[in-house]
């Protein structure tokens, strides 16, 4: 389940099968299907309640986290759309997939390719993490912010963390699939995340056994409560 240069990647989600076309020859990393997005979807596929009714027992520690009823979501750096489409099939139906303009053709192509499986055209939008107007146009806050393999350049870490913080609701979560790409970006990212979020790492044994890529982890980020200073 490692990175492959196959032109088409198939991703099973519940009783459906997504078919993801990728272009590894492109100059944009977003046109490839990276393992993180597959790991994130299959983690949720393993634990999301089939009926979307949370059960209070110890058999599913993620039933409340992955209760998608009436929830809104946005995906950052959607790329070929694997994570966003996967979560849609799992019941997170109010979702918008975002990425930069050069990646949009690849995203749109895959959304069209999978429309028979999705049964509708999913919402998508151009989003640059340093563009406040584009962030506001998405109408935040969201209950879920999805992100898979989005930390690889140190210069984009600040805008990424601030965008996650701006988009997620106070009681929402960021579901992040992560693989170390750059030591410098990694260090800065986690330093900034610790300031803005409570960070929980999903135990590796809780990932889907067939999609537990050893270099990829899944994190749950919850916004820290801001302490208001009197008179401010």
mmCIF file of C-alpha atoms in Angstrom:
data_model
loop_
_atom_site.group_PDB
_atom_site.id
_atom_site.type_symbol
_atom_site.label_atom_id
_atom_site.label_comp_id
_atom_site.label_asym_id
_atom_site.label_seq_id
_atom_site.Cartn_x
_atom_site.Cartn_y
_atom_site.Cartn_z
ATOM 1 C CA UNK A 1 0.000 0.000 0.000
ATOM 2 C CA UNK A 2 2.904 2.308 -0.741
ATOM 3 C CA UNK A 3 3.123 5.056 -3.319
ATOM 4 C CA UNK A 4 2.719 3.677 -6.807
ATOM 5 C CA UNK A 5 3.135 5.144 -10.269
ATOM 6 C CA UNK A 6 0.160 3.210 -11.569
ATOM 7 C CA UNK A 7 -2.023 5.610 -13.591
ATOM 8 C CA UNK A 8 -5.165 4.514 -11.709
ATOM 9 C CA UNK A 9 -5.530 3.812 -7.988
ATOM 10 C CA UNK A 10 -8.578 1.995 -6.668
ATOM 11 C CA UNK A 11 -9.874 2.707 -3.169
ATOM 12 C CA UNK A 12 -12.604 0.531 -1.630
ATOM 13 C CA UNK A 13 -14.993 2.430 0.657
ATOM 14 C CA UNK A 14 -17.774 0.408 2.263
ATOM 15 C CA UNK A 15 -19.560 -1.228 -0.672
ATOM 16 C CA UNK A 16 -18.215 1.213 -3.261
ATOM 17 C CA UNK A 17 -14.985 1.505 -5.209
ATOM 18 C CA UNK A 18 -13.361 4.821 -6.058
ATOM 19 C CA UNK A 19 -11.178 4.974 -9.157
ATOM 20 C CA UNK A 20 -8.514 7.669 -8.915
ATOM 21 C CA UNK A 21 -6.573 8.794 -11.953
ATOM 22 C CA UNK A 22 -3.183 10.318 -11.197
ATOM 23 C CA UNK A 23 -0.433 12.058 -13.140
ATOM 24 C CA UNK A 24 2.958 11.532 -11.526
ATOM 25 C CA UNK A 25 4.652 13.365 -14.356
ATOM 26 C CA UNK A 26 3.025 16.637 -13.408
ATOM 27 C CA UNK A 27 5.030 19.395 -11.758
ATOM 28 C CA UNK A 28 2.406 19.580 -8.998
ATOM 29 C CA UNK A 29 2.424 17.041 -6.169
ATOM 30 C CA UNK A 30 -1.347 17.362 -5.903
ATOM 31 C CA UNK A 31 -1.876 15.368 -9.083
ATOM 32 C CA UNK A 32 -0.538 12.182 -7.473
ATOM 33 C CA UNK A 33 -2.431 9.924 -5.059
ATOM 34 C CA UNK A 34 -0.352 9.713 -1.895
ATOM 35 C CA UNK A 35 -0.754 6.999 0.762
ATOM 36 C CA UNK A 36 -1.885 9.453 3.459
ATOM 37 C CA UNK A 37 -5.244 10.067 1.806
ATOM 38 C CA UNK A 38 -5.910 6.339 1.508
ATOM 39 C CA UNK A 39 -4.882 5.704 5.119
ATOM 40 C CA UNK A 40 -7.210 8.454 6.377
ATOM 41 C CA UNK A 41 -10.225 7.162 4.461
ATOM 42 C CA UNK A 42 -9.707 3.560 5.474
ATOM 43 C CA UNK A 43 -9.242 4.543 9.135
ATOM 44 C CA UNK A 44 -12.634 6.243 9.036
ATOM 45 C CA UNK A 45 -14.093 3.361 7.027
ATOM 46 C CA UNK A 46 -13.042 0.974 9.805
ATOM 47 C CA UNK A 47 -14.660 2.942 12.623
ATOM 48 C CA UNK A 48 -17.462 5.171 11.258
ATOM 49 C CA UNK A 49 -20.780 3.788 12.555
ATOM 50 C CA UNK A 50 -22.740 2.054 9.832
ATOM 51 C CA UNK A 51 -25.970 3.611 11.066
ATOM 52 C CA UNK A 52 -24.422 6.933 12.115
ATOM 53 C CA UNK A 53 -25.913 6.369 15.565
ATOM 54 C CA UNK A 54 -23.139 6.464 18.170
ATOM 55 C CA UNK A 55 -23.094 3.498 20.515
ATOM 56 C CA UNK A 56 -21.931 3.987 24.089
ATOM 57 C CA UNK A 57 -19.670 1.006 24.554
ATOM 58 C CA UNK A 58 -16.004 0.155 24.331
ATOM 59 C CA UNK A 59 -16.227 -1.677 21.017
ATOM 60 C CA UNK A 60 -15.832 1.494 18.964
ATOM 61 C CA UNK A 61 -13.794 4.300 20.537
ATOM 62 C CA UNK A 62 -14.377 6.520 17.485
ATOM 63 C CA UNK A 63 -18.171 6.260 17.126
ATOM 64 C CA UNK A 64 -18.775 9.781 18.454
ATOM 65 C CA UNK A 65 -15.827 11.328 16.628
ATOM 66 C CA UNK A 66 -17.000 9.897 13.321
ATOM 67 C CA UNK A 67 -20.678 10.727 13.754
ATOM 68 C CA UNK A 68 -21.271 12.710 10.559
ATOM 69 C CA UNK A 69 -24.973 13.493 10.989
ATOM 70 C CA UNK A 70 -25.654 17.139 10.194
ATOM 71 C CA UNK A 71 -21.946 17.976 9.990
ATOM 72 C CA UNK A 72 -20.071 20.201 7.532
ATOM 73 C CA UNK A 73 -16.578 19.498 6.248
ATOM 74 C CA UNK A 74 -13.831 20.959 4.113
ATOM 75 C CA UNK A 75 -10.754 19.239 2.732
ATOM 76 C CA UNK A 76 -7.475 21.110 2.367
ATOM 77 C CA UNK A 77 -5.080 20.115 -0.390
ATOM 78 C CA UNK A 78 -7.604 17.695 -1.864
ATOM 79 C CA UNK A 79 -5.396 16.793 -4.822
ATOM 80 C CA UNK A 80 -7.043 13.944 -6.731
ATOM 81 C CA UNK A 81 -9.914 13.956 -4.226
ATOM 82 C CA UNK A 82 -9.450 10.561 -2.553
ATOM 83 C CA UNK A 83 -10.072 11.691 1.029
ATOM 84 C CA UNK A 84 -12.989 14.003 0.299
ATOM 85 C CA UNK A 85 -14.777 11.480 -1.906
ATOM 86 C CA UNK A 86 -14.103 8.699 0.572
ATOM 87 C CA UNK A 87 -15.568 10.600 3.503
ATOM 88 C CA UNK A 88 -18.571 11.556 1.389
ATOM 89 C CA UNK A 89 -19.277 7.871 0.827
ATOM 90 C CA UNK A 90 -18.968 7.321 4.592
ATOM 91 C CA UNK A 91 -21.755 9.816 5.273
ATOM 92 C CA UNK A 92 -20.028 13.200 5.438
ATOM 93 C CA UNK A 93 -22.150 14.517 2.608
ATOM 94 C CA UNK A 94 -21.861 18.276 3.222
ATOM 95 C CA UNK A 95 -18.259 18.630 2.095
ATOM 96 C CA UNK A 96 -16.234 20.941 -0.126
ATOM 97 C CA UNK A 97 -12.894 19.898 -1.607
ATOM 98 C CA UNK A 98 -10.246 22.617 -2.009
ATOM 99 C CA UNK A 99 -6.836 23.010 -3.604
ATOM 100 C CA UNK A 100 -4.809 25.491 -5.613
ATOM 101 C CA UNK A 101 -5.773 26.396 -9.169
ATOM 102 C CA UNK A 102 -3.180 24.240 -11.022
ATOM 103 C CA UNK A 103 -4.480 21.104 -9.286
ATOM 104 C CA UNK A 104 -8.148 21.778 -10.067
ATOM 105 C CA UNK A 105 -8.137 19.966 -13.460
ATOM 106 C CA UNK A 106 -6.966 16.733 -11.776
ATOM 107 C CA UNK A 107 -9.538 17.112 -9.005
ATOM 108 C CA UNK A 108 -12.394 17.871 -11.412
ATOM 109 C CA UNK A 109 -11.387 14.959 -13.642
ATOM 110 C CA UNK A 110 -11.588 12.540 -10.713
ATOM 111 C CA UNK A 111 -14.854 13.968 -9.429
ATOM 112 C CA UNK A 112 -16.344 13.441 -12.890
ATOM 113 C CA UNK A 113 -14.761 9.985 -13.164
ATOM 114 C CA UNK A 114 -16.399 8.904 -9.896
ATOM 115 C CA UNK A 115 -19.757 10.616 -10.336
ATOM 116 C CA UNK A 116 -21.527 7.277 -10.988
ATOM 117 C CA UNK A 117 -20.281 6.077 -7.583
ATOM 118 C CA UNK A 118 -20.922 9.358 -5.783
ATOM 119 C CA UNK A 119 -24.296 9.917 -7.477
ATOM 120 C CA UNK A 120 -23.663 13.671 -7.510
ATOM 121 C CA UNK A 121 -21.041 16.299 -8.277
ATOM 122 C CA UNK A 122 -19.220 17.219 -5.074
ATOM 123 C CA UNK A 123 -18.519 20.841 -4.229
ATOM 124 C CA UNK A 124 -15.005 22.083 -4.888
ATOM 125 C CA UNK A 125 -13.261 25.421 -4.611
ATOM 126 C CA UNK A 126 -9.892 27.043 -5.267
ATOM 127 C CA UNK A 127 -8.166 27.832 -1.984
ATOM 128 C CA UNK A 128 -4.785 29.356 -1.293
ATOM 129 C CA UNK A 129 -4.014 29.181 2.419
ATOM 130 C CA UNK A 130 -2.845 32.787 2.566
ATOM 131 C CA UNK A 131 -5.982 34.164 0.887
ATOM 132 C CA UNK A 132 -8.392 35.384 3.555
ATOM 133 C CA UNK A 133 -11.130 36.193 1.036
ATOM 134 C CA UNK A 134 -11.099 32.628 -0.274
ATOM 135 C CA UNK A 135 -11.149 31.269 3.281
ATOM 136 C CA UNK A 136 -14.138 33.440 4.206
ATOM 137 C CA UNK A 137 -15.958 32.551 0.986
ATOM 138 C CA UNK A 138 -16.150 28.946 2.196
ATOM 139 C CA UNK A 139 -18.437 30.139 4.986
ATOM 140 C CA UNK A 140 -16.638 28.697 8.010
ATOM 141 C CA UNK A 141 -16.664 27.287 10.619
ATOM 142 C CA UNK A 142 -16.698 23.583 9.746
ATOM 143 C CA UNK A 143 -17.206 20.590 12.002
ATOM 144 C CA UNK A 144 -14.474 18.690 10.180
ATOM 145 C CA UNK A 145 -11.334 19.825 8.404
ATOM 146 C CA UNK A 146 -9.675 17.000 6.465
ATOM 147 C CA UNK A 147 -6.040 17.152 5.422
ATOM 148 C CA UNK A 148 -3.745 14.442 4.075
ATOM 149 C CA UNK A 149 -0.025 14.862 3.376
ATOM 150 C CA UNK A 150 -0.119 18.657 3.321
ATOM 151 C CA UNK A 151 3.113 19.436 5.227
ATOM 152 C CA UNK A 152 6.165 19.359 2.999
ATOM 153 C CA UNK A 153 7.322 22.968 2.499
ATOM 154 C CA UNK A 154 8.364 25.134 5.439
ATOM 155 C CA UNK A 155 7.030 28.317 3.812
ATOM 156 C CA UNK A 156 3.462 27.015 3.705
ATOM 157 C CA UNK A 157 3.293 25.800 7.314
ATOM 158 C CA UNK A 158 2.203 29.124 8.818
ATOM 159 C CA UNK A 159 -0.608 29.716 6.310
ATOM 160 C CA UNK A 160 -1.724 26.077 6.649
ATOM 161 C CA UNK A 161 -2.041 26.147 10.433
ATOM 162 C CA UNK A 162 -3.789 29.518 10.425
ATOM 163 C CA UNK A 163 -6.199 28.247 7.749
ATOM 164 C CA UNK A 164 -7.020 25.136 9.764
ATOM 165 C CA UNK A 165 -7.630 27.306 12.819
ATOM 166 C CA UNK A 166 -9.846 29.701 10.831
ATOM 167 C CA UNK A 167 -11.926 26.945 9.236
ATOM 168 C CA UNK A 168 -12.584 24.542 12.111
ATOM 169 C CA UNK A 169 -15.298 25.285 14.647
ATOM 170 C CA UNK A 170 -14.499 25.634 18.340
ATOM 171 C CA UNK A 171 -15.851 22.143 19.002
ATOM 172 C CA UNK A 172 -14.815 20.686 15.639
ATOM 173 C CA UNK A 173 -11.849 18.522 14.692
ATOM 174 C CA UNK A 174 -9.066 18.460 12.157
ATOM 175 C CA UNK A 175 -8.467 14.933 10.880
ATOM 176 C CA UNK A 176 -4.903 14.903 9.644
ATOM 177 C CA UNK A 177 -3.032 12.112 7.889
ATOM 178 C CA UNK A 178 0.652 12.895 8.141
ATOM 179 C CA UNK A 179 3.958 11.741 6.730
ATOM 180 C CA UNK A 180 7.268 13.442 7.435
ATOM 181 C CA UNK A 181 8.522 15.123 4.278
ATOM 182 C CA UNK A 182 10.807 17.890 5.533
ATOM 183 C CA UNK A 183 12.480 18.043 8.982
ATOM 184 C CA UNK A 184 12.278 21.845 8.954
ATOM 185 C CA UNK A 185 8.610 21.932 7.989
ATOM 186 C CA UNK A 186 7.854 19.130 10.444
ATOM 187 C CA UNK A 187 9.433 20.954 13.382
ATOM 188 C CA UNK A 188 7.677 24.239 12.629
ATOM 189 C CA UNK A 189 4.322 22.587 11.963
ATOM 190 C CA UNK A 190 4.145 20.770 15.269
ATOM 191 C CA UNK A 191 5.392 23.807 17.185
ATOM 192 C CA UNK A 192 2.582 25.896 15.689
ATOM 193 C CA UNK A 193 -0.001 23.142 16.138
ATOM 194 C CA UNK A 194 0.832 22.830 19.829
ATOM 195 C CA UNK A 195 -0.009 26.524 20.226
ATOM 196 C CA UNK A 196 -3.361 26.292 18.428
ATOM 197 C CA UNK A 197 -4.595 22.731 18.973
ATOM 198 C CA UNK A 198 -4.809 19.833 21.361
ATOM 199 C CA UNK A 199 -3.134 17.023 19.427
ATOM 200 C CA UNK A 200 -4.001 13.323 19.744
ATOM 201 C CA UNK A 201 -2.278 10.639 17.712
ATOM 202 C CA UNK A 202 -4.361 7.654 16.641
ATOM 203 C CA UNK A 203 -2.662 4.427 17.765
ATOM 204 C CA UNK A 204 -1.235 2.630 14.761
ATOM 205 C CA UNK A 205 -3.147 -0.516 15.637
ATOM 206 C CA UNK A 206 -6.392 1.463 15.186
ATOM 207 C CA UNK A 207 -5.649 2.155 11.529
ATOM 208 C CA UNK A 208 -7.124 -0.181 8.947
ATOM 209 C CA UNK A 209 -4.855 -3.256 8.989
ATOM 210 C CA UNK A 210 -4.547 -3.278 5.205
ATOM 211 C CA UNK A 211 -3.798 0.457 5.103
ATOM 212 C CA UNK A 212 -1.452 0.890 8.056
ATOM 213 C CA UNK A 213 1.433 2.358 6.105
ATOM 214 C CA UNK A 214 4.354 2.418 8.546
ATOM 215 C CA UNK A 215 5.432 5.964 7.667
ATOM 216 C CA UNK A 216 1.958 7.494 7.898
ATOM 217 C CA UNK A 217 0.093 8.553 11.041
ATOM 218 C CA UNK A 218 -3.373 9.942 11.703
ATOM 219 C CA UNK A 219 -3.886 12.792 14.167
ATOM 220 C CA UNK A 220 -6.964 14.363 15.723
ATOM 221 C CA UNK A 221 -6.592 18.105 16.334
ATOM 222 C CA UNK A 222 -9.022 20.067 18.508
ATOM 223 C CA UNK A 223 -8.877 23.831 18.836
ATOM 224 C CA UNK A 224 -7.555 25.171 22.118
ATOM 225 C CA UNK A 225 -9.821 27.522 24.028
ATOM 226 C CA UNK A 226 -8.664 31.121 23.789
ATOM 227 C CA UNK A 227 -8.419 32.833 27.160
ATOM 228 C CA UNK A 228 -9.936 36.289 26.920
ATOM 229 C CA UNK A 229 -8.196 39.077 28.791
ATOM 230 C CA UNK A 230 -10.528 41.520 30.513
ATOM 231 C CA UNK A 231 -10.824 44.742 28.561
ATOM 232 C CA UNK A 232 -9.385 43.246 25.367
#
